[in-house]
Amino acid sequence: MKKIIYIFSLLLLLMGCAKEQAVPVVVDFEYEVFNEDYSIPVQMVFSNRTVGGEEYEWKFEGGVPSRSVNRNPGVVQFDTKGVYTIELFSTNQDGESDSKKIEIQIDAPVIIDFEVTNLVDTFSPAVYQISNVSSGANSYKWTFEGGIPATSTQENPGEVSFEEPGEHIIRLEIGNGRESYDLEKTITVAPFLVADFEYTVAFEDDDFQIPAKIQFENKSISGTSYQWNFQGASTTLSTEENPEIIFTQTGTKTINLTVSNGKETKTISKQITFFANTNLRELTDIKLGINTANNAGVGSFYNIKDRLVYTDQEVTSENEPFIDIVFYGLNQSFGENFFTSPNDLSETTFTAFDNPKHTIFINSQELDNRLGFTPITVSQFDSMINDALLESKVIEKTAPGSQAFDDMIVPRIVLFQTQEGKKGAIKIKQYVEDGQNSYVLVDIKVQKE
């Protein structure tokens, strides 16, 4: 009996001890970051994973809020970069407790940018100042395509030189230990210096007889200053980019152009040959249409100065005062033809001009019986190299009845004198039958002055 009572008492004692055993606290928590680059402002959500705890105290160094007693404190925001301690302390009614601390790093926002400033000019070698204006990074890697130096790990690499013309990429990579960023910019180095030019002779001087006006067009590359030297010209020196020069001496003349850009200097020379002034303008293969052709596309009106043929529809109040020659061809059989003055169109079927010029023609030299008059022959026309023969002729209008001619004499020479007093000769070298588009093909030699 005593033994049974003893065993029962021992059981009661053991059951009392079991009820009084403390429950341990194991603190743990997790967090989620809304902006994964950890750059301010950073918002985090903390999730409590503690076991055995009943009361909680959170401490958020540098956070807003900085403290919480809730099991799950919700969103905590960090507005200043730095390394901060997060602590959770938990207890229960058994007097058990535990805590956990972690450190988090909050970064400043990473902004990548840099400036490229050209020093002096972009001619080779072109030097650029590279200035880093990035923020929030602690590592830098530069790559300079074709540059000297080619790479750098400095925050501000300073001056970089580029020698090869063309585009060069400047690349910057930055990082903060957690994230990395990159940015590219392109600079352009000007082409190497090249000296070159072209020239165009004035329309009225295209025979290169002096005096001849030449327009020079500078085709140099990467030049900033120009020095011209003209042999045989009224102006021998010029610093203009595209000068217009009058040459006054015959022979082959040399033109030099020296180009510089402050780093290089190049020179080029070209030659132009000029001839003595014959005072004779030679115009070849001019088509002048009969009456019907004048309406269909082969004009009957000719402007010596501009060397242009006009149809009836092309004659305007602007160009009419410059027309010197009018050809009248009755029809495609060329039975009746003559050249007439623009102010004497009443003898034709053409509409009269409002502001015409006056030109004298000798259409049929063989019928001109003036005392002392001698015709200009085809052979003389062909061999004419100056205006001496024309200057010797007295050109007067013959009687109306002797104006017309047919196509029986080929070639035919017709003499004329313009309103300005310039004497000339027309050689009709072919009568071309093409129905309503028939025309005569002529060469003209006329005094320049």
Tab-separated table of C-alpha atoms in Angstrom:
chain	number	residue	atom	x	y	z
A	1	MET	CA	0.000	0.000	0.000
A	2	LYS	CA	2.784	2.412	0.865
A	3	LYS	CA	4.452	1.527	-2.436
A	4	ILE	CA	1.319	2.464	-4.436
A	5	ILE	CA	0.986	5.830	-2.673
A	6	TYR	CA	4.582	6.631	-3.475
A	7	ILE	CA	4.187	5.921	-7.172
A	8	PHE	CA	1.035	8.042	-7.381
A	9	SER	CA	2.785	10.991	-5.725
A	10	LEU	CA	5.690	10.684	-8.162
A	11	LEU	CA	3.309	10.862	-11.148
A	12	LEU	CA	1.625	13.985	-9.785
A	13	LEU	CA	5.037	15.597	-9.356
A	14	LEU	CA	6.045	14.772	-12.916
A	15	MET	CA	2.781	16.129	-14.343
A	16	GLY	CA	3.284	19.411	-12.521
A	17	CYS	CA	6.766	19.793	-13.918
A	18	ALA	CA	5.479	19.259	-17.504
A	19	LYS	CA	2.989	22.096	-17.175
A	20	GLU	CA	5.652	24.536	-16.088
A	21	GLN	CA	8.127	23.925	-19.062
A	22	ALA	CA	8.815	27.256	-20.961
A	23	VAL	CA	8.063	27.700	-24.721
A	24	PRO	CA	11.188	29.009	-26.543
A	25	VAL	CA	11.079	32.042	-28.896
A	26	VAL	CA	12.818	31.802	-32.294
A	27	VAL	CA	12.898	35.191	-34.066
A	28	ASP	CA	13.017	35.399	-37.841
A	29	PHE	CA	11.719	37.741	-40.490
A	30	GLU	CA	11.845	38.385	-44.235
A	31	TYR	CA	11.586	41.517	-46.317
A	32	GLU	CA	10.749	42.547	-49.853
A	33	VAL	CA	12.196	45.611	-51.626
A	34	PHE	CA	9.948	47.498	-54.010
A	35	ASN	CA	12.802	49.111	-56.006
A	36	GLU	CA	15.347	46.408	-56.597
A	37	ASP	CA	18.293	48.747	-57.179
A	38	TYR	CA	18.133	49.848	-53.533
A	39	SER	CA	18.349	53.512	-54.532
A	40	ILE	CA	16.533	56.082	-52.454
A	41	PRO	CA	13.751	56.376	-51.648
A	42	VAL	CA	13.586	52.653	-50.817
A	43	GLN	CA	10.383	51.024	-49.605
A	44	MET	CA	10.476	47.655	-47.868
A	45	VAL	CA	7.757	45.332	-46.510
A	46	PHE	CA	8.800	43.185	-43.532
A	47	SER	CA	7.138	39.831	-42.880
A	48	ASN	CA	7.431	38.341	-39.392
A	49	ARG	CA	8.351	34.624	-39.354
A	50	THR	CA	8.956	34.371	-35.579
A	51	VAL	CA	7.941	31.157	-33.737
A	52	GLY	CA	6.944	31.233	-30.055
A	53	GLY	CA	6.793	34.968	-29.734
A	54	GLU	CA	3.884	36.983	-28.399
A	55	GLU	CA	5.188	40.525	-28.170
A	56	TYR	CA	7.373	42.274	-30.727
A	57	GLU	CA	9.520	45.321	-31.048
A	58	TRP	CA	10.932	46.376	-34.370
A	59	LYS	CA	13.698	48.956	-34.780
A	60	PHE	CA	14.363	50.452	-38.202
A	61	GLU	CA	17.512	52.536	-38.117
A	62	GLY	CA	17.153	55.333	-40.651
A	63	GLY	CA	13.620	54.220	-41.543
A	64	VAL	CA	10.193	55.756	-41.465
A	65	PRO	CA	8.703	54.631	-39.118
A	66	SER	CA	11.768	53.954	-36.996
A	67	ARG	CA	9.912	51.609	-34.562
A	68	SER	CA	6.950	49.285	-34.491
A	69	VAL	CA	5.363	46.832	-32.000
A	70	ASN	CA	3.132	45.195	-34.535
A	71	ARG	CA	3.811	41.637	-35.561
A	72	ASN	CA	4.003	42.850	-39.197
A	73	PRO	CA	4.984	46.502	-39.392
A	74	GLY	CA	3.943	47.067	-43.000
A	75	VAL	CA	5.903	49.382	-45.307
A	76	VAL	CA	9.064	51.084	-44.090
A	77	GLN	CA	10.720	53.774	-46.204
A	78	PHE	CA	14.383	54.817	-46.264
A	79	ASP	CA	15.145	58.275	-47.672
A	80	THR	CA	18.858	58.610	-47.036
A	81	LYS	CA	21.663	56.470	-48.370
A	82	GLY	CA	23.742	54.482	-45.868
A	83	VAL	CA	24.075	51.154	-44.072
A	84	TYR	CA	21.305	50.598	-41.496
A	85	THR	CA	20.499	47.980	-38.839
A	86	ILE	CA	17.104	46.312	-38.748
A	87	GLU	CA	16.280	44.561	-35.428
A	88	LEU	CA	13.333	42.479	-34.261
A	89	PHE	CA	12.997	41.583	-30.554
A	90	SER	CA	10.295	39.164	-29.348
A	91	THR	CA	9.156	37.772	-25.971
A	92	ASN	CA	6.418	35.520	-24.629
A	93	GLN	CA	4.639	34.966	-21.261
A	94	ASP	CA	7.108	32.317	-20.290
A	95	GLY	CA	9.768	34.971	-20.232
A	96	GLU	CA	11.463	33.585	-23.322
A	97	SER	CA	12.957	36.037	-25.787
A	98	ASP	CA	15.014	36.222	-28.952
A	99	SER	CA	16.198	38.813	-31.426
A	100	LYS	CA	17.560	39.128	-34.909
A	101	LYS	CA	19.584	41.894	-36.545
A	102	ILE	CA	20.482	42.456	-40.157
A	103	GLU	CA	22.160	45.267	-42.032
A	104	ILE	CA	20.827	46.737	-45.262
A	105	GLN	CA	22.561	49.089	-47.641
A	106	ILE	CA	20.573	51.940	-49.108
A	107	ASP	CA	22.154	53.521	-52.197
A	108	ALA	CA	21.856	56.937	-53.705
A	109	PRO	CA	20.102	56.978	-57.126
A	110	VAL	CA	22.485	56.014	-59.921
A	111	ILE	CA	22.466	58.606	-62.702
A	112	ILE	CA	24.819	58.111	-65.627
A	113	ASP	CA	25.925	60.996	-67.804
A	114	PHE	CA	29.080	62.658	-69.078
A	115	GLU	CA	30.028	65.730	-71.080
A	116	VAL	CA	32.347	65.872	-74.074
A	117	THR	CA	33.928	69.240	-74.853
A	118	ASN	CA	35.995	69.786	-77.977
A	119	LEU	CA	39.202	71.729	-77.365
A	120	VAL	CA	40.288	74.116	-80.178
A	121	ASP	CA	38.748	72.309	-83.204
A	122	THR	CA	37.775	68.924	-84.619
A	123	PHE	CA	40.699	68.647	-87.066
A	124	SER	CA	43.084	65.754	-86.505
A	125	PRO	CA	44.440	65.347	-83.911
A	126	ALA	CA	41.223	66.442	-82.181
A	127	VAL	CA	41.366	66.732	-78.384
A	128	TYR	CA	38.277	66.406	-76.183
A	129	GLN	CA	37.770	67.071	-72.476
A	130	ILE	CA	35.731	64.255	-70.896
A	131	SER	CA	33.835	65.246	-67.739
A	132	ASN	CA	31.904	62.697	-65.713
A	133	VAL	CA	28.638	64.078	-64.342
A	134	SER	CA	27.260	60.725	-63.141
A	135	SER	CA	26.173	60.189	-59.529
A	136	GLY	CA	25.550	57.268	-57.228
A	137	ALA	CA	28.373	55.098	-58.626
A	138	ASN	CA	31.693	53.927	-57.210
A	139	SER	CA	33.231	52.191	-60.222
A	140	TYR	CA	33.941	53.571	-63.680
A	141	LYS	CA	35.103	52.052	-66.936
A	142	TRP	CA	35.732	54.226	-70.012
A	143	THR	CA	36.327	53.065	-73.576
A	144	PHE	CA	37.501	55.561	-76.214
A	145	GLU	CA	37.211	54.100	-79.704
A	146	GLY	CA	40.310	55.186	-81.628
A	147	GLY	CA	41.345	57.436	-78.756
A	148	ILE	CA	44.568	58.038	-76.886
A	149	PRO	CA	44.283	56.646	-74.241
A	150	ALA	CA	41.953	53.865	-75.347
A	151	THR	CA	40.551	53.117	-71.869
A	152	SER	CA	40.378	54.534	-68.352
A	153	THR	CA	38.992	53.590	-64.948
A	154	GLN	CA	39.247	57.075	-63.509
A	155	GLU	CA	36.111	58.917	-62.523
A	156	ASN	CA	37.180	61.819	-64.753
A	157	PRO	CA	39.609	60.718	-67.467
A	158	GLY	CA	40.441	64.283	-68.581
A	159	GLU	CA	41.700	64.881	-72.119
A	160	VAL	CA	41.504	62.270	-74.876
A	161	SER	CA	43.003	62.687	-78.355
A	162	PHE	CA	41.587	61.262	-81.606
A	163	GLU	CA	43.650	61.203	-84.811
A	164	GLU	CA	41.633	59.212	-87.357
A	165	PRO	CA	38.854	61.136	-89.132
A	166	GLY	CA	35.296	59.921	-88.743
A	167	GLU	CA	32.987	58.936	-85.920
A	168	HIS	CA	34.308	57.594	-82.606
A	169	ILE	CA	32.213	56.110	-79.803
A	170	ILE	CA	32.896	57.100	-76.201
A	171	ARG	CA	31.436	54.535	-73.787
A	172	LEU	CA	31.054	54.820	-70.006
A	173	GLU	CA	30.095	51.917	-67.725
A	174	ILE	CA	29.393	52.668	-64.054
A	175	GLY	CA	28.262	50.615	-61.065
A	176	ASN	CA	27.510	50.826	-57.359
A	177	GLY	CA	28.339	47.211	-56.463
A	178	ARG	CA	24.765	46.141	-56.976
A	179	GLU	CA	23.689	47.534	-60.354
A	180	SER	CA	25.578	48.654	-63.472
A	181	TYR	CA	24.703	51.138	-66.223
A	182	ASP	CA	26.257	52.174	-69.523
A	183	LEU	CA	26.042	55.171	-71.872
A	184	GLU	CA	27.528	55.903	-75.303
A	185	LYS	CA	28.136	59.178	-77.107
A	186	THR	CA	29.675	59.801	-80.512
A	187	ILE	CA	32.190	62.440	-81.542
A	188	THR	CA	33.250	63.220	-85.118
A	189	VAL	CA	36.776	64.066	-86.171
A	190	ALA	CA	36.930	66.168	-89.338
A	191	PRO	CA	38.505	64.636	-92.474
A	192	PHE	CA	42.182	65.141	-93.160
A	193	LEU	CA	43.029	68.396	-94.914
A	194	VAL	CA	42.681	68.318	-98.701
A	195	ALA	CA	43.405	71.251	-101.018
A	196	ASP	CA	41.347	71.341	-104.212
A	197	PHE	CA	39.416	73.716	-106.444
A	198	GLU	CA	37.437	73.861	-109.655
A	199	TYR	CA	36.767	76.796	-111.958
A	200	THR	CA	34.103	77.966	-114.364
A	201	VAL	CA	34.717	80.449	-117.141
A	202	ALA	CA	32.115	83.177	-117.575
A	203	PHE	CA	29.518	82.401	-120.234
A	204	GLU	CA	30.658	85.278	-122.430
A	205	ASP	CA	34.316	84.200	-122.099
A	206	ASP	CA	33.966	80.494	-122.799
A	207	ASP	CA	36.490	80.734	-125.629
A	208	PHE	CA	39.113	81.675	-122.992
A	209	GLN	CA	40.086	84.779	-124.921
A	210	ILE	CA	41.398	87.589	-122.768
A	211	PRO	CA	40.147	89.349	-120.846
A	212	ALA	CA	38.464	86.262	-119.397
A	213	LYS	CA	36.496	86.120	-116.165
A	214	ILE	CA	36.934	82.943	-114.123
A	215	GLN	CA	34.889	81.948	-111.080
A	216	PHE	CA	36.859	79.704	-108.722
A	217	GLU	CA	35.022	77.214	-106.515
A	218	ASN	CA	36.937	76.048	-103.491
A	219	LYS	CA	36.575	72.281	-103.070
A	220	SER	CA	39.042	71.972	-100.207
A	221	ILE	CA	38.196	69.787	-97.216
A	222	SER	CA	38.776	70.806	-93.596
A	223	GLY	CA	40.310	74.159	-94.475
A	224	THR	CA	39.796	77.389	-92.546
A	225	SER	CA	42.080	79.808	-94.377
A	226	TYR	CA	42.918	80.168	-98.055
A	227	GLN	CA	45.721	81.830	-99.991
A	228	TRP	CA	45.310	82.112	-103.776
A	229	ASN	CA	47.978	83.113	-106.275
A	230	PHE	CA	46.946	83.907	-109.858
A	231	GLN	CA	49.476	84.192	-112.662
A	232	GLY	CA	48.553	86.542	-115.507
A	233	ALA	CA	45.518	88.057	-113.786
A	234	SER	CA	44.472	91.571	-112.858
A	235	THR	CA	44.424	90.400	-109.238
A	236	THR	CA	47.353	88.161	-108.320
A	237	LEU	CA	46.512	87.408	-104.678
A	238	SER	CA	43.309	86.625	-102.798
A	239	THR	CA	42.271	85.213	-99.434
A	240	GLU	CA	38.610	84.802	-100.393
A	241	GLU	CA	37.166	81.330	-100.273
A	242	ASN	CA	35.673	81.534	-103.792
A	243	PRO	CA	37.203	84.448	-105.701
A	244	GLU	CA	36.196	85.732	-109.137
A	245	ILE	CA	39.249	86.744	-111.161
A	246	ILE	CA	39.817	88.402	-114.563
A	247	PHE	CA	42.816	87.102	-116.523
A	248	THR	CA	44.462	89.600	-118.869
A	249	GLN	CA	47.492	87.752	-120.270
A	250	THR	CA	47.657	85.054	-122.923
A	251	GLY	CA	49.379	81.724	-122.470
A	252	THR	CA	49.207	78.920	-119.918
A	253	LYS	CA	48.836	80.411	-116.451
A	254	THR	CA	49.313	78.708	-113.078
A	255	ILE	CA	46.881	79.046	-110.203
A	256	ASN	CA	48.057	78.050	-106.723
A	257	LEU	CA	45.797	77.473	-103.726
A	258	THR	CA	47.293	77.021	-100.258
A	259	VAL	CA	44.890	75.784	-97.595
A	260	SER	CA	45.431	75.636	-93.836
A	261	ASN	CA	43.432	74.714	-90.747
A	262	GLY	CA	45.944	75.595	-88.061
A	263	LYS	CA	47.272	72.035	-87.840
A	264	GLU	CA	48.077	71.238	-91.475
A	265	THR	CA	48.877	73.153	-94.664
A	266	LYS	CA	48.372	71.825	-98.206
A	267	THR	CA	48.917	73.387	-101.657
A	268	ILE	CA	47.491	72.521	-105.068
A	269	SER	CA	48.310	73.977	-108.498
A	270	LYS	CA	46.321	73.943	-111.736
A	271	GLN	CA	46.848	75.588	-115.113
A	272	ILE	CA	44.527	77.375	-117.533
A	273	THR	CA	45.423	78.422	-121.083
A	274	PHE	CA	44.211	81.794	-122.364
A	275	PHE	CA	44.205	83.079	-125.935
A	276	ALA	CA	44.458	86.401	-127.705
A	277	ASN	CA	41.216	88.274	-128.187
A	278	THR	CA	39.972	87.831	-131.771
A	279	ASN	CA	36.796	89.813	-131.069
A	280	LEU	CA	34.998	87.054	-132.889
A	281	ARG	CA	32.291	84.850	-131.393
A	282	GLU	CA	31.723	81.511	-133.164
A	283	LEU	CA	28.317	79.826	-132.765
A	284	THR	CA	27.666	76.479	-134.438
A	285	ASP	CA	24.814	74.128	-135.361
A	286	ILE	CA	21.911	76.438	-134.634
A	287	LYS	CA	18.484	75.232	-135.778
A	288	LEU	CA	15.991	77.835	-137.004
A	289	GLY	CA	12.569	76.576	-138.028
A	290	ILE	CA	10.182	77.525	-140.787
A	291	ASN	CA	6.899	79.173	-139.873
A	292	THR	CA	5.064	75.969	-138.945
A	293	ALA	CA	8.096	74.590	-137.092
A	294	ASN	CA	8.239	77.772	-135.031
A	295	ASN	CA	4.877	76.775	-133.590
A	296	ALA	CA	5.765	73.081	-133.298
A	297	GLY	CA	9.075	73.247	-131.431
A	298	VAL	CA	11.898	74.564	-133.657
A	299	GLY	CA	12.117	78.272	-132.961
A	300	SER	CA	12.674	81.085	-135.458
A	301	PHE	CA	13.962	83.739	-133.009
A	302	TYR	CA	17.588	83.944	-131.853
A	303	ASN	CA	19.283	85.810	-129.002
A	304	ILE	CA	23.029	86.183	-129.734
A	305	LYS	CA	24.076	87.271	-126.236
A	306	ASP	CA	22.437	84.318	-124.452
A	307	ARG	CA	22.739	81.959	-127.477
A	308	LEU	CA	19.113	80.927	-127.197
A	309	VAL	CA	16.504	79.980	-129.796
A	310	TYR	CA	12.868	80.780	-129.006
A	311	THR	CA	9.613	79.562	-130.478
A	312	ASP	CA	6.706	81.956	-130.843
A	313	GLN	CA	5.221	80.653	-127.574
A	314	GLU	CA	8.529	81.121	-125.759
A	315	VAL	CA	8.870	84.800	-126.616
A	316	THR	CA	7.985	86.924	-123.586
A	317	SER	CA	8.154	90.567	-122.613
A	318	GLU	CA	11.331	89.698	-120.676
A	319	ASN	CA	13.322	88.062	-123.496
A	320	GLU	CA	11.823	89.869	-126.497
A	321	PRO	CA	14.119	92.952	-126.173
A	322	PHE	CA	17.224	90.705	-126.530
A	323	ILE	CA	16.271	88.892	-129.757
A	324	ASP	CA	18.621	89.863	-132.630
A	325	ILE	CA	17.736	87.484	-135.477
A	326	VAL	CA	14.432	86.315	-136.958
A	327	PHE	CA	14.356	83.625	-139.657
A	328	TYR	CA	11.380	83.495	-141.969
A	329	GLY	CA	10.865	80.283	-143.937
A	330	LEU	CA	7.608	80.180	-145.872
A	331	ASN	CA	7.264	76.385	-146.039
A	332	GLN	CA	9.112	73.075	-146.171
A	333	SER	CA	10.089	73.538	-149.814
A	334	PHE	CA	12.301	76.503	-148.798
A	335	GLY	CA	11.192	78.396	-151.911
A	336	GLU	CA	11.121	81.729	-150.059
A	337	ASN	CA	13.301	82.468	-147.037
A	338	PHE	CA	14.926	85.486	-145.442
A	339	PHE	CA	16.305	86.853	-142.189
A	340	THR	CA	14.610	89.936	-140.883
A	341	SER	CA	14.938	92.459	-138.090
A	342	PRO	CA	12.792	91.970	-134.957
A	343	ASN	CA	11.365	95.463	-135.547
A	344	ASP	CA	10.304	94.587	-139.096
A	345	LEU	CA	8.020	91.599	-138.579
A	346	SER	CA	5.301	93.190	-140.702
A	347	GLU	CA	6.925	91.454	-143.693
A	348	THR	CA	6.206	88.094	-142.058
A	349	THR	CA	3.303	86.220	-140.518
A	350	PHE	CA	4.856	86.611	-137.056
A	351	THR	CA	3.231	88.771	-134.386
A	352	ALA	CA	4.898	92.166	-134.024
A	353	PHE	CA	7.092	92.756	-130.943
A	354	ASP	CA	6.297	95.461	-128.423
A	355	ASN	CA	9.914	96.371	-127.732
A	356	PRO	CA	11.986	95.054	-130.652
A	357	LYS	CA	15.645	95.472	-131.540
A	358	HIS	CA	16.844	96.666	-134.935
A	359	THR	CA	19.131	94.418	-136.994
A	360	ILE	CA	20.296	94.970	-140.598
A	361	PHE	CA	20.558	91.954	-142.938
A	362	ILE	CA	22.025	91.328	-146.372
A	363	ASN	CA	20.236	88.112	-147.261
A	364	SER	CA	21.436	87.806	-150.875
A	365	GLN	CA	24.976	89.101	-151.218
A	366	GLU	CA	24.915	88.137	-154.913
A	367	LEU	CA	22.222	90.769	-155.532
A	368	ASP	CA	23.947	93.579	-153.636
A	369	ASN	CA	25.246	95.847	-156.411
A	370	ARG	CA	26.554	98.644	-154.249
A	371	LEU	CA	29.722	100.202	-155.537
A	372	GLY	CA	32.728	98.637	-153.825
A	373	PHE	CA	30.767	95.898	-152.082
A	374	THR	CA	32.349	92.434	-152.239
A	375	PRO	CA	30.597	89.412	-150.766
A	376	ILE	CA	32.058	87.257	-148.016
A	377	THR	CA	32.550	83.799	-149.494
A	378	VAL	CA	32.015	80.461	-147.788
A	379	SER	CA	35.777	79.902	-147.824
A	380	GLN	CA	36.367	83.282	-146.181
A	381	PHE	CA	33.724	82.524	-143.548
A	382	ASP	CA	35.318	79.171	-142.712
A	383	SER	CA	38.819	80.605	-142.430
A	384	MET	CA	37.771	83.661	-140.414
A	385	ILE	CA	39.767	83.658	-137.148
A	386	ASN	CA	39.212	87.280	-136.139
A	387	ASP	CA	36.797	90.095	-136.901
A	388	ALA	CA	38.990	91.928	-139.418
A	389	LEU	CA	36.968	90.860	-142.468
A	390	LEU	CA	33.656	91.700	-140.807
A	391	GLU	CA	34.946	95.053	-139.618
A	392	SER	CA	35.817	95.983	-143.194
A	393	LYS	CA	32.268	95.493	-144.465
A	394	VAL	CA	29.658	98.208	-144.682
A	395	ILE	CA	26.379	96.464	-143.999
A	396	GLU	CA	23.274	98.207	-145.247
A	397	LYS	CA	19.805	96.872	-145.806
A	398	THR	CA	19.160	95.975	-149.435
A	399	ALA	CA	15.932	96.601	-151.312
A	400	PRO	CA	12.954	94.543	-150.112
A	401	GLY	CA	12.771	92.653	-153.379
A	402	SER	CA	16.265	91.294	-152.934
A	403	GLN	CA	15.674	89.954	-149.420
A	404	ALA	CA	14.325	86.493	-150.155
A	405	PHE	CA	16.364	83.487	-151.208
A	406	ASP	CA	15.692	79.822	-151.967
A	407	ASP	CA	17.624	76.677	-151.230
A	408	MET	CA	19.504	76.554	-154.529
A	409	ILE	CA	22.758	77.953	-153.102
A	410	VAL	CA	24.215	75.846	-150.287
A	411	PRO	CA	26.052	76.961	-148.232
A	412	ARG	CA	24.757	80.547	-148.263
A	413	ILE	CA	26.330	83.477	-146.378
A	414	VAL	CA	24.017	86.155	-144.939
A	415	LEU	CA	25.532	89.301	-143.427
A	416	PHE	CA	24.047	91.299	-140.541
A	417	GLN	CA	24.714	94.115	-138.109
A	418	THR	CA	23.023	94.297	-134.701
A	419	GLN	CA	21.532	97.334	-133.057
A	420	GLU	CA	24.727	97.608	-130.949
A	421	GLY	CA	26.847	97.768	-134.130
A	422	LYS	CA	28.233	94.229	-133.949
A	423	LYS	CA	28.785	92.817	-137.453
A	424	GLY	CA	28.306	89.168	-138.247
A	425	ALA	CA	27.809	86.478	-140.866
A	426	ILE	CA	25.413	83.536	-140.965
A	427	LYS	CA	26.324	80.394	-142.919
A	428	ILE	CA	23.293	78.336	-143.907
A	429	LYS	CA	24.909	74.948	-144.291
A	430	GLN	CA	21.845	72.729	-144.593
A	431	TYR	CA	18.127	72.878	-145.392
A	432	VAL	CA	16.481	70.070	-143.485
A	433	GLU	CA	13.113	68.911	-144.813
A	434	ASP	CA	10.941	67.434	-142.059
A	435	GLY	CA	7.431	68.434	-143.014
A	436	GLN	CA	6.049	71.091	-140.712
A	437	ASN	CA	9.177	70.732	-138.525
A	438	SER	CA	11.612	71.676	-141.323
A	439	TYR	CA	14.504	73.965	-140.414
A	440	VAL	CA	17.806	75.417	-141.555
A	441	LEU	CA	21.059	74.512	-139.818
A	442	VAL	CA	23.399	77.478	-139.493
A	443	ASP	CA	26.735	78.648	-138.070
A	444	ILE	CA	27.219	82.247	-136.964
A	445	LYS	CA	30.355	84.357	-136.575
A	446	VAL	CA	29.815	87.742	-134.935
A	447	GLN	CA	31.869	90.448	-133.307
A	448	LYS	CA	32.058	90.428	-129.513
A	449	GLU	CA	32.389	94.190	-129.345
